[in-house]
Coordinates of C-alpha atoms and ligand atoms in Angstrom, one line a residue:
Chain A
X1 CA -31.9 -8.7 -59.9
X2 CA -32.5 -8.0 -56.2
X3 CA -30.3 -10.3 -54.2
X4 CA -31.7 -10.9 -50.7
X5 CA -30.0 -14.2 -49.8
X6 CA -26.8 -13.0 -48.1
X7 CA -27.2 -15.6 -45.4
X8 CA -26.8 -18.3 -48.1
X9 CA -23.8 -16.7 -49.6
X10 CA -22.4 -13.2 -50.5
X11 CA -20.9 -11.6 -53.5
X12 CA -17.1 -11.8 -53.3
X13 CA -16.1 -8.2 -52.8
X14 CA -14.1 -6.7 -55.8
X15 CA -11.1 -5.8 -53.5
X16 CA -11.1 -9.4 -52.3
X17 CA -11.0 -10.8 -55.8
X18 CA -8.2 -8.4 -56.6
X19 CA -6.2 -9.5 -53.6
X20 CA -6.6 -13.2 -54.5
X21 CA -5.8 -13.0 -58.2
X22 CA -2.0 -12.8 -58.0
X23 CA -1.9 -15.9 -55.9
X24 CA -3.2 -18.0 -58.9
X25 CA -1.0 -16.8 -61.7
X26 CA 2.1 -15.1 -60.3
X27 CA 2.6 -16.0 -56.7
X28 CA 1.6 -19.6 -57.0
X29 CA 4.3 -21.0 -54.8
X30 CA 3.8 -23.6 -52.1
X31 CA 4.0 -22.0 -48.7
X32 CA 6.2 -24.9 -47.5
X33 CA 8.9 -24.3 -50.1
X34 CA 12.0 -22.5 -49.0
X35 CA 12.7 -20.4 -52.2
X36 CA 11.4 -16.9 -52.4
X37 CA 8.2 -17.8 -54.4
X38 CA 7.2 -20.1 -51.6
X39 CA 7.9 -17.5 -48.9
X40 CA 5.6 -15.0 -50.6
X41 CA 2.8 -17.5 -50.1
X42 CA 3.9 -18.1 -46.5
X43 CA 3.9 -14.4 -45.8
X44 CA 0.4 -13.9 -47.3
X45 CA -0.8 -16.9 -45.3
X46 CA 0.4 -15.5 -42.1
X47 CA -0.9 -12.0 -42.8
X48 CA -4.4 -13.5 -43.3
X49 CA -4.0 -15.4 -40.1
X50 CA -3.0 -12.3 -38.2
X51 CA -6.0 -10.3 -39.6
X52 CA -8.4 -13.0 -38.3
X53 CA -6.6 -13.4 -35.0
X54 CA -6.7 -9.6 -34.4
X55 CA -10.4 -9.5 -35.2
X56 CA -11.1 -12.2 -32.5
X57 CA -8.6 -10.9 -30.0
X58 CA -6.8 -14.2 -30.4
X59 CA -3.3 -15.3 -31.1
X60 CA -2.2 -16.2 -34.6
X61 CA -1.3 -19.7 -33.7
X62 CA -4.9 -20.3 -32.5
X63 CA -6.4 -19.9 -36.0
X64 CA -6.5 -23.0 -38.3
X65 CA -7.7 -22.6 -41.8
X66 CA -10.2 -25.1 -43.1
X67 CA -12.2 -25.7 -46.3
X68 CA -15.3 -23.9 -44.8
X69 CA -17.6 -23.7 -41.9
X70 CA -18.9 -27.2 -42.1
X71 CA -15.4 -28.6 -41.8
X72 CA -14.7 -26.4 -38.8
X73 CA -17.9 -27.6 -37.1
X74 CA -17.1 -31.3 -37.8
X75 CA -13.5 -30.8 -36.6
X76 CA -14.5 -29.0 -33.4
X77 CA -17.1 -31.5 -32.3
X78 CA -15.4 -34.7 -33.3
X79 CA -12.0 -33.7 -32.0
X80 CA -13.4 -32.5 -28.7
X81 CA -15.4 -35.7 -28.3
X82 CA -12.3 -37.8 -28.9
X83 CA -10.0 -35.7 -26.8
X84 CA -12.3 -35.5 -23.8
X85 CA -14.2 -38.8 -24.2
X86 CA -12.3 -40.3 -21.3
X87 CA -13.7 -37.6 -19.0
X88 CA -17.3 -37.9 -20.2
X89 CA -19.5 -38.7 -23.1
X90 CA -22.1 -36.0 -22.9
X91 CA -22.6 -33.0 -25.2
X92 CA -25.0 -30.1 -24.9
X93 CA -26.2 -28.2 -28.0
X94 CA -29.4 -26.7 -29.2
X95 CA -32.3 -27.6 -31.4
X96 CA -31.6 -24.7 -33.8
X97 CA -28.0 -25.4 -34.8
X98 CA -26.9 -25.7 -38.4
X99 CA -26.9 -29.3 -39.8
X100 CA -23.1 -29.2 -39.8
X101 CA -23.4 -29.3 -36.0
X102 CA -26.6 -31.4 -35.6
X103 CA -25.6 -34.1 -38.0
X104 CA -22.1 -34.3 -36.5
X105 CA -23.8 -34.8 -33.1
X106 CA -26.0 -37.6 -34.6
X107 CA -22.8 -39.2 -35.8
X108 CA -21.3 -38.9 -32.4
X109 CA -24.4 -40.4 -30.9
X110 CA -23.8 -43.5 -33.0
X111 CA -20.3 -43.7 -31.5
X112 CA -21.2 -43.8 -27.9
X113 CA -21.9 -40.1 -27.0
X114 CA -25.0 -38.7 -25.6
X115 CA -26.3 -35.4 -26.9
X116 CA -28.9 -33.1 -25.3
X117 CA -30.5 -30.6 -27.6
X118 CA -31.7 -27.6 -25.6
X119 CA -34.8 -25.8 -26.7
X120 CA -35.4 -22.1 -27.6
X121 CA -38.1 -19.6 -26.8
X122 CA -40.6 -18.3 -29.4
X123 CA -38.0 -15.8 -30.7
X124 CA -35.3 -18.5 -31.1
X125 CA -33.2 -17.6 -28.1
X126 CA -31.7 -20.4 -26.2
X127 CA -33.2 -21.2 -22.9
X128 CA -30.4 -20.6 -20.4
X129 CA -32.2 -22.3 -17.6
X130 CA -32.8 -25.4 -19.7
X131 CA -29.2 -25.3 -20.8
X132 CA -27.9 -25.2 -17.2
X133 CA -30.2 -28.0 -16.2
X134 CA -29.0 -30.1 -19.1
X135 CA -25.4 -30.1 -17.8
X136 CA -24.3 -33.3 -16.2
X137 CA -21.1 -34.4 -14.4
X138 CA -20.0 -36.1 -17.6
X139 CA -20.7 -33.1 -19.9
X140 CA -17.6 -32.3 -21.9
X141 CA -18.7 -29.8 -24.5
X142 CA -21.4 -27.2 -25.0
X143 CA -21.9 -26.0 -28.6
X144 CA -24.2 -23.1 -29.3
X145 CA -24.3 -21.0 -32.4
X146 CA -23.5 -17.3 -32.3
X147 CA -26.3 -16.2 -34.5
X148 CA -28.9 -18.4 -36.2
X149 CA -28.8 -18.6 -40.0
X150 CA -32.5 -18.7 -40.5
X151 CA -34.1 -16.2 -38.1
X152 CA -30.9 -14.2 -37.3
X153 CA -31.4 -14.4 -33.6
X154 CA -28.3 -13.6 -31.6
X155 CA -27.6 -16.0 -28.7
X156 CA -26.4 -15.1 -25.2
X157 CA -22.9 -16.3 -26.0
X158 CA -21.2 -14.6 -23.1
X159 CA -23.5 -16.1 -20.6
X160 CA -23.3 -19.5 -22.1
X161 CA -19.5 -19.3 -22.2
X162 CA -19.5 -18.4 -18.5
X163 CA -21.7 -21.3 -17.6
X164 CA -19.4 -23.6 -19.5
X165 CA -16.2 -22.2 -18.0
X166 CA -17.5 -22.1 -14.4
X167 CA -18.0 -25.9 -14.7
X168 CA -14.8 -26.6 -16.6
X169 CA -16.7 -27.6 -19.8
X170 CA -15.4 -26.7 -23.3
X171 CA -17.4 -24.1 -25.2
X172 CA -17.7 -24.2 -29.0
X173 CA -19.7 -21.7 -31.0
X174 CA -20.6 -21.9 -34.7
X175 CA -20.1 -18.2 -35.6
X176 CA -20.4 -18.6 -39.4
X177 CA -23.3 -16.1 -39.6
X178 CA -21.8 -13.6 -37.2
X179 CA -18.1 -13.7 -38.2
X180 CA -17.1 -10.3 -39.7
X181 CA -20.7 -9.0 -39.1
X182 CA -20.4 -8.3 -35.4
X183 CA -17.5 -7.7 -33.1
X184 CA -16.3 -10.9 -31.5
X185 CA -13.7 -11.2 -28.7
X186 CA -13.0 -14.8 -27.8
X187 CA -11.6 -14.0 -24.3
X188 CA -14.5 -11.8 -23.2
X189 CA -17.0 -14.3 -24.4
X190 CA -15.3 -17.4 -22.9
X191 CA -15.0 -19.1 -26.3
X192 CA -12.8 -22.1 -26.6
X193 CA -13.5 -23.0 -30.2
X194 CA -15.2 -21.0 -32.9
X195 CA -16.1 -21.9 -36.5
X196 CA -16.2 -19.4 -39.3
X197 CA -16.6 -19.3 -43.1
X198 CA -15.3 -16.7 -45.6
X199 CA -18.2 -16.8 -48.1
X200 CA -20.8 -15.4 -45.7
X201 CA -18.8 -12.2 -45.4
X202 CA -17.8 -11.3 -49.0
X203 CA -15.0 -13.7 -49.1
X204 CA -14.5 -16.8 -51.4
X205 CA -16.4 -20.1 -51.0
X206 CA -14.7 -23.2 -49.6
X207 CA -12.5 -21.4 -47.0
X208 CA -13.1 -21.1 -43.4
X209 CA -11.3 -21.4 -40.1
X210 CA -11.5 -23.0 -36.7
X211 CA -10.2 -21.0 -33.7
X212 CA -8.8 -23.3 -31.1
X213 CA -7.8 -21.8 -27.7
X214 CA -4.2 -22.6 -27.1
X215 CA -3.7 -25.4 -24.6
X216 CA -6.6 -27.5 -25.9
X217 CA -5.3 -30.9 -26.7
X218 CA -7.3 -31.4 -29.9
X219 CA -6.3 -34.0 -32.5
X220 CA -5.7 -32.9 -36.1
X221 CA -8.5 -33.3 -38.5
X222 CA -6.7 -34.1 -41.8
X223 CA -3.6 -36.3 -41.5
X224 CA -0.7 -35.7 -43.7
X225 CA 1.9 -32.9 -44.0
X226 CA 2.9 -30.4 -41.3
X227 CA 0.6 -27.6 -42.5
X228 CA -1.5 -25.7 -39.9
X229 CA 0.8 -26.9 -37.1
X230 CA 0.2 -30.5 -38.3
X231 CA -3.4 -30.3 -37.3
X232 CA -4.9 -29.8 -40.7
X233 CA -2.7 -31.2 -43.4
X234 CA -2.8 -30.3 -47.1
X235 CA -1.2 -27.6 -49.2
X236 CA -3.0 -24.5 -48.1
X237 CA -5.6 -22.8 -50.3
X238 CA -3.5 -19.7 -50.5
X239 CA -5.8 -17.6 -52.9
X240 CA -8.8 -18.5 -50.7
X241 CA -7.1 -17.8 -47.5
X242 CA -5.8 -14.5 -48.8
X243 CA -9.3 -13.7 -49.8
X244 CA -10.6 -14.6 -46.4
X245 CA -8.1 -12.3 -44.8
X246 CA -9.0 -9.5 -47.1
X247 CA -12.7 -10.0 -46.5
X248 CA -12.2 -9.7 -42.8
X249 CA -10.0 -6.7 -43.1
X250 CA -12.7 -5.1 -45.2
X251 CA -15.5 -6.2 -42.9
X252 CA -13.8 -4.7 -39.9
X253 CA -13.2 -1.5 -41.7
X254 CA -16.8 -1.0 -42.9
X255 CA -18.6 -2.7 -39.9
X256 CA -20.1 0.4 -38.2
X257 CA -21.5 1.8 -41.5
X258 CA -22.6 -1.6 -42.9
X259 CA -24.4 -2.4 -39.6
X260 CA -26.1 0.9 -39.5
X261 CA -27.2 0.7 -43.2
X262 CA -28.4 -2.9 -43.0
X263 CA -30.3 -2.3 -39.7
X264 CA -32.1 0.6 -41.1
X265 CA -33.1 -1.2 -44.2
X266 CA -34.1 -4.3 -42.2
X267 CA -36.3 -2.4 -39.9
X268 CA -37.9 -0.5 -42.8
X269 CA -38.6 -3.8 -44.6
X270 CA -40.0 -5.4 -41.4
X271 CA -42.2 -2.4 -40.7
X272 CA -43.7 -2.2 -44.2
X273 CA -44.4 -5.9 -44.4
X274 CA -46.0 -5.9 -40.9
X275 CA -48.2 -2.9 -41.8
X276 CA -49.2 -3.9 -45.3
X277 CA -49.5 -7.7 -45.5
X278 CA -52.1 -9.2 -43.2
X279 CA -51.7 -12.6 -41.4
X280 CA -48.0 -12.6 -41.2
X281 CA -45.6 -13.2 -38.3
X282 CA -42.1 -11.9 -37.8
X283 CA -39.9 -14.8 -36.9
X284 CA -37.0 -14.2 -34.5
X285 CA -36.3 -11.5 -32.0
X286 CA -37.0 -8.0 -33.2
X287 CA -33.8 -6.4 -31.9
X288 CA -31.5 -9.2 -30.9
X289 CA -31.0 -10.2 -34.5
X290 CA -28.4 -10.0 -37.2
X291 CA -28.4 -6.6 -38.9
X292 CA -29.4 -8.0 -42.3
X293 CA -31.9 -10.7 -41.4
X294 CA -35.7 -10.5 -42.1
X295 CA -37.8 -13.6 -41.7
X296 CA -41.6 -13.8 -42.0
X297 CA -44.2 -16.5 -42.1
X298 CA -47.2 -15.8 -44.3
X299 CA -50.2 -17.7 -43.2
X300 CA -52.1 -19.9 -45.7
X301 CA -49.3 -20.1 -48.3
X302 CA -46.3 -22.3 -48.9
X303 CA -42.8 -20.9 -49.2
X304 CA -41.5 -22.6 -52.3
X305 CA -44.3 -21.2 -54.4
X306 CA -43.5 -17.8 -53.0
X307 CA -39.8 -18.1 -53.8
X308 CA -40.4 -19.2 -57.4
X309 CA -42.8 -16.3 -58.0
X310 CA -40.2 -13.9 -56.4
X311 CA -37.5 -15.4 -58.6
X312 CA -39.7 -14.7 -61.7
X313 CA -39.6 -11.0 -60.6
X314 CA -35.8 -11.2 -60.2
X315 CA -35.9 -11.4 -56.4
X316 CA -33.7 -14.0 -54.6
X317 CA -34.7 -15.1 -51.2
X318 CA -35.1 -18.4 -49.3
X319 CA -37.6 -20.3 -47.2
X320 CA -37.8 -22.9 -44.4
X321 CA -40.4 -24.8 -46.4
X322 CA -39.7 -28.5 -46.7
X323 CA -40.0 -28.3 -50.4
X324 CA -37.0 -26.0 -50.7
X325 CA -34.7 -28.4 -48.8
X326 CA -35.8 -31.7 -50.3
X327 CA -36.8 -32.8 -46.8
X328 CA -40.2 -33.8 -45.6
X329 CA -40.4 -31.5 -42.6
X330 CA -40.1 -27.8 -42.7
X331 CA -37.3 -25.9 -40.9
X332 CA -36.3 -27.5 -37.7
X333 CA -35.5 -24.0 -36.4
X334 CA -39.0 -22.7 -36.9
X335 CA -40.5 -25.8 -35.4
X336 CA -38.2 -25.5 -32.4
X337 CA -39.5 -22.0 -32.0
X338 CA -43.0 -23.4 -31.7
X339 CA -44.4 -22.5 -35.1
X340 CA -47.0 -24.8 -36.6
X341 CA -46.0 -26.8 -39.7
X342 CA -48.2 -24.6 -41.8
X343 CA -46.5 -21.4 -40.6
X344 CA -43.1 -23.0 -41.0
X345 CA -43.9 -24.0 -44.6
X346 CA -45.0 -20.4 -45.2
X347 CA -41.7 -18.8 -44.2
X348 CA -39.6 -16.4 -46.2
X349 CA -36.1 -15.3 -45.3
X350 CA -34.7 -12.2 -46.9
X351 CA -31.1 -11.4 -45.9
X352 CA -29.7 -8.0 -46.8
X353 CA -26.3 -6.6 -47.6
X354 CA -24.9 -3.1 -47.5
X355 CA -25.4 -3.0 -51.3
X356 CA -29.2 -3.1 -51.1
X357 CA -31.3 0.1 -51.3
X358 CA -34.6 1.4 -50.0
X359 CA -36.0 1.4 -53.6
X360 CA -35.3 -2.3 -53.7
X361 CA -37.1 -2.8 -50.4
X362 CA -40.1 -1.0 -51.9
X363 CA -40.1 -3.2 -55.0
X364 CA -39.9 -6.3 -52.8
X365 CA -42.8 -5.3 -50.6
X366 CA -45.0 -4.7 -53.7
X367 CA -43.9 -8.1 -55.1
X368 CA -44.7 -9.9 -51.8
X369 CA -48.0 -8.3 -51.5
X370 CA -49.0 -9.3 -55.0
X371 CA -47.7 -12.8 -54.8
X372 CA -49.1 -13.5 -51.3
X373 CA -52.5 -12.3 -52.6
X374 CA -52.3 -14.6 -55.6
X375 CA -51.3 -17.6 -53.6
X376 CA -53.9 -17.0 -50.9
X377 CA -56.6 -16.8 -53.6
X378 CA -55.8 -20.3 -54.6
X379 CA -55.2 -21.6 -51.1
X380 CA -57.8 -24.0 -49.6
X381 CA -56.6 -23.0 -46.1
X382 CA -57.4 -19.4 -46.8
X383 CA -60.8 -20.4 -48.1
X384 CA -61.5 -22.4 -45.0
X385 CA -60.3 -19.5 -42.8
X386 CA -62.6 -17.0 -44.6
X387 CA -65.6 -19.4 -44.3
X388 CA -65.0 -20.0 -40.6
X389 CA -64.8 -16.3 -40.1
X390 CA -68.2 -15.6 -41.7
X391 CA -69.7 -18.6 -39.9
X392 CA -68.4 -17.3 -36.6
X393 CA -69.8 -13.8 -37.0
Chain B
X1 CA -35.4 -27.9 -61.6
X2 CA -38.9 -27.8 -63.2
X3 CA -39.8 -28.5 -66.8
X4 CA -41.3 -25.7 -68.9
X5 CA -44.7 -27.3 -68.7
X6 CA -44.6 -27.3 -64.9
X7 CA -43.5 -23.7 -64.8
X8 CA -46.3 -22.8 -67.2
X9 CA -49.0 -24.5 -65.1
X10 CA -47.5 -23.0 -62.0
X11 CA -47.5 -19.5 -63.4
X12 CA -50.8 -19.7 -65.2
X13 CA -52.7 -22.4 -63.3
X14 CA -55.9 -23.6 -65.1
X15 CA -59.2 -23.9 -63.4
X16 CA -58.3 -22.2 -60.1
X17 CA -61.4 -21.5 -58.0
X18 CA -64.4 -23.1 -56.4
X19 CA -67.7 -24.5 -57.7
X20 CA -70.8 -23.6 -55.7
X21 CA -72.9 -26.7 -55.0
X22 CA -70.4 -29.0 -56.7
X23 CA -71.3 -32.6 -57.5
X24 CA -68.3 -33.7 -55.6
X25 CA -65.5 -32.1 -53.5
X26 CA -62.4 -33.8 -52.3
X27 CA -59.6 -32.5 -50.1
X28 CA -56.4 -34.4 -49.6
X29 CA -53.0 -33.9 -48.0
X30 CA -52.2 -31.9 -44.8
X31 CA -50.3 -28.8 -43.7
X32 CA -47.7 -30.9 -41.9
X33 CA -46.2 -32.2 -45.2
X34 CA -46.9 -28.9 -46.9
X35 CA -49.4 -29.8 -49.5
X36 CA -53.2 -29.6 -49.5
X37 CA -55.3 -30.0 -52.6
X38 CA -59.1 -29.5 -53.0
X39 CA -60.9 -30.4 -56.2
X40 CA -64.5 -29.5 -57.1
X41 CA -66.3 -31.4 -59.8
X42 CA -69.5 -30.5 -61.7
X43 CA -70.9 -33.7 -63.1
X44 CA -74.0 -33.8 -65.3
X45 CA -76.7 -36.5 -65.5
X46 CA -74.8 -38.4 -68.1
X47 CA -71.8 -38.8 -65.8
X48 CA -69.7 -36.3 -67.7
X49 CA -67.4 -33.8 -65.9
X50 CA -68.7 -30.5 -67.2
X51 CA -66.5 -28.3 -65.0
X52 CA -63.7 -28.7 -62.5
X53 CA -61.9 -26.3 -60.2
X54 CA -59.1 -26.6 -57.7
X55 CA -57.5 -24.9 -54.8
X56 CA -54.0 -25.8 -53.6
X57 CA -51.7 -25.0 -50.8
X58 CA -48.3 -26.2 -51.7
X59 CA -45.1 -25.9 -53.7
X60 CA -44.8 -25.2 -57.4
X61 CA -45.2 -28.9 -58.3
X62 CA -48.3 -29.2 -56.2
X63 CA -50.0 -26.3 -58.0
X64 CA -48.9 -27.5 -61.4
X65 CA -50.0 -31.1 -60.8
X66 CA -53.4 -29.9 -59.6
X67 CA -53.8 -27.7 -62.6
X68 CA -52.8 -30.4 -65.0
X69 CA -55.1 -33.0 -63.3
X70 CA -58.1 -30.7 -63.7
X71 CA -57.2 -30.2 -67.4
X72 CA -57.0 -34.0 -67.9
X73 CA -60.4 -34.8 -66.4
X74 CA -62.4 -31.9 -67.8
X75 CA -65.0 -33.0 -70.3
X76 CA -64.3 -36.7 -69.5
X77 CA -66.7 -39.3 -68.2
X78 CA -66.3 -40.5 -64.7
X79 CA -64.9 -43.7 -66.0
X80 CA -62.3 -41.9 -68.1
X81 CA -61.4 -39.7 -65.2
X82 CA -60.6 -42.8 -63.2
X83 CA -57.8 -43.5 -65.8
X84 CA -56.1 -40.2 -65.0
X85 CA -53.2 -41.6 -62.9
X86 CA -50.3 -39.8 -61.3
X87 CA -48.2 -41.1 -64.1
X88 CA -50.5 -39.5 -66.7
X89 CA -50.3 -36.2 -64.8
X90 CA -46.5 -36.5 -64.7
X91 CA -46.1 -37.4 -68.3
X92 CA -48.4 -34.5 -69.3
X93 CA -46.1 -32.2 -67.4
X94 CA -42.9 -33.6 -69.0
X95 CA -41.9 -35.1 -65.7
X96 CA -41.2 -34.0 -62.2
X97 CA -38.1 -34.0 -60.0
X98 CA -38.0 -37.2 -57.9
X99 CA -38.7 -35.4 -54.6
X100 CA -41.9 -34.0 -56.2
X101 CA -43.4 -37.2 -57.4
X102 CA -45.7 -37.3 -54.3
X103 CA -47.4 -34.2 -55.6
X104 CA -48.7 -36.1 -58.6
X105 CA -49.9 -38.9 -56.3
X106 CA -51.7 -36.3 -54.3
X107 CA -53.4 -34.9 -57.5
X108 CA -54.6 -38.3 -58.4
X109 CA -55.9 -38.8 -54.9
X110 CA -57.7 -35.4 -55.0
X111 CA -59.6 -36.4 -58.1
X112 CA -60.5 -39.7 -56.5
X113 CA -61.6 -38.0 -53.3
X114 CA -63.9 -35.7 -55.3
X115 CA -65.3 -38.7 -57.2
X116 CA -65.8 -40.5 -54.0
X117 CA -67.8 -37.6 -52.6
X118 CA -69.9 -37.5 -55.8
X119 CA -70.5 -41.3 -55.6
X120 CA -71.6 -41.1 -52.0
X121 CA -73.9 -38.2 -52.6
X122 CA -75.6 -40.1 -55.4
X123 CA -75.6 -43.5 -53.8
X124 CA -73.6 -45.1 -56.7
X125 CA -70.4 -47.0 -56.9
X126 CA -67.6 -46.2 -59.3
X127 CA -65.6 -49.2 -60.5
X128 CA -62.1 -49.3 -59.1
X129 CA -62.6 -46.4 -56.8
X130 CA -61.5 -46.9 -53.2
X131 CA -62.1 -44.7 -50.2
X132 CA -59.4 -42.1 -50.5
X133 CA -56.6 -41.8 -48.1
X134 CA -56.5 -38.2 -46.9
X135 CA -52.8 -38.3 -46.2
X136 CA -50.1 -39.1 -48.6
X137 CA -46.6 -38.7 -47.4
X138 CA -43.8 -40.6 -49.1
X139 CA -41.5 -42.2 -46.6
X140 CA -38.0 -41.2 -47.5
X141 CA -34.9 -42.9 -46.3
X142 CA -32.9 -41.2 -43.6
X143 CA -29.4 -40.5 -44.8
X144 CA -26.7 -42.5 -43.0
X145 CA -23.7 -40.9 -41.4
Ligands
PLP401 C1 -24.6 -21.4 -39.1 C2 -23.9 -22.0 -40.2 N1 -23.0 -23.0 -39.9 C3 -22.3 -23.6 -40.8 C4 -22.5 -23.3 -42.2 C5 -21.7 -24.1 -43.2 O1 -20.6 -23.3 -43.7 P1 -19.9 -23.7 -45.1 O2 -20.9 -23.4 -46.2 O3 -18.8 -22.7 -45.2 O4 -19.5 -25.1 -45.0 C6 -23.4 -22.3 -42.5 C7 -23.7 -22.0 -43.9 O5 -24.5 -22.5 -44.6 C8 -24.1 -21.7 -41.5 O6 -25.0 -20.8 -41.8

């Protein structure tokens, strides 16, 4: 199997699994208990918190563990809206956010808030002028993702943070795709809240965190016990949190090598596809993108067919085609970037990890070439295109 | 997600291609919703479908339903071909996931569109055949939050 869907989720690293295991069977104590077994859990919890805080250049007490990236996004947006709703009822975000942000915004719209979704350019980079123009006196929150999950484009987070802070507006970033993949310093980037998830960086699924700058008066998300400074009640997922901490410790340790390796493989794959497969388009910025992200649209074909045929060859990828999401429209990200419906339906995302090899990339290019050829041979759009070309010449 | 029959017809689609000077050609769907089907019919003087070919842009289910629909009408009379409904196509494929049911509707519509073209070219009317809609998109409910 060739796994090229690391933006969907990653393999839990063996050292992460190993670090987690004792917290199921031996050190199973509740971190709130006062006996020794409980304090072992408490210590592990705090160590993980410190690892994450150090990575962000934040303080330990600014890290709140959650059950994943979606929860962190929901919490950040809903709590900020509630806390600052007196001051204003306007939120600025972008058209390319993850649904965890967009659907939360839709929810808030039904509860009296107004949301402006700023557009992006053809490479998927947020339009800073449009963002600034969208700000109103009653804007209380700007939420822009750190890196896009589909096309990998990195956003000008620092500039956006500065725009927000110069105007006294809160800045949240969904950093789920960037966390542990790129250096992130919350102070330098003017970030007030940041969402992250463990399973995108070789940690376990169902664990994430929200960074909340100290001083922000945000309400808790889950009511109950005093865990997470009473802001996120519930007995902590100690094995998961330990795994998250270990995953970030590992990610920071291997980051320079991993980035270099993935970037080389990424550019090799992009180069070969562009050279060898006609009528394709690279989606997303060529250099301002996540090290492991490759996203192409292949004209005249549909993404789900391509994915199933790749799967039959043991290759795992994903697509922005409507058929793969159960929705009617193809990827909102690709449409926001100005792609036609046809091109958005024909998209293929391949996201690499440091475990992939050049030999695998060669196999993948051959497979895509063969499958795209086969699908085009049965495509009425390709037939029409060829006919229009002969008619025109 | 797909039945074995669907996978078989997707991997080895029957009757892919074009027919030169076909008796009837029908194209339905649009790139917006991600499925386009084109069906070519070769119909003899007795009104029997001698040959049928298709081309499809779309997902696995779109390819499989086109393929199965061509199989079901091949060798049939025009009247019999009119009985090939989306339900018949779905049954022959051992079912489709609910989100893919519209693909079978599109396949039925593609056959009808090709028959319509044939009828128009020959100045005949086919009982029960209506002018095909070119665009079939199932309205799905927006989820509530
Ligand atoms: C950008 C982004 N935000 C949020 C999420 C949701 O994270 P989780 O799966 O941990 O809830 C994802 C993952 O799919 C993502 O890519």
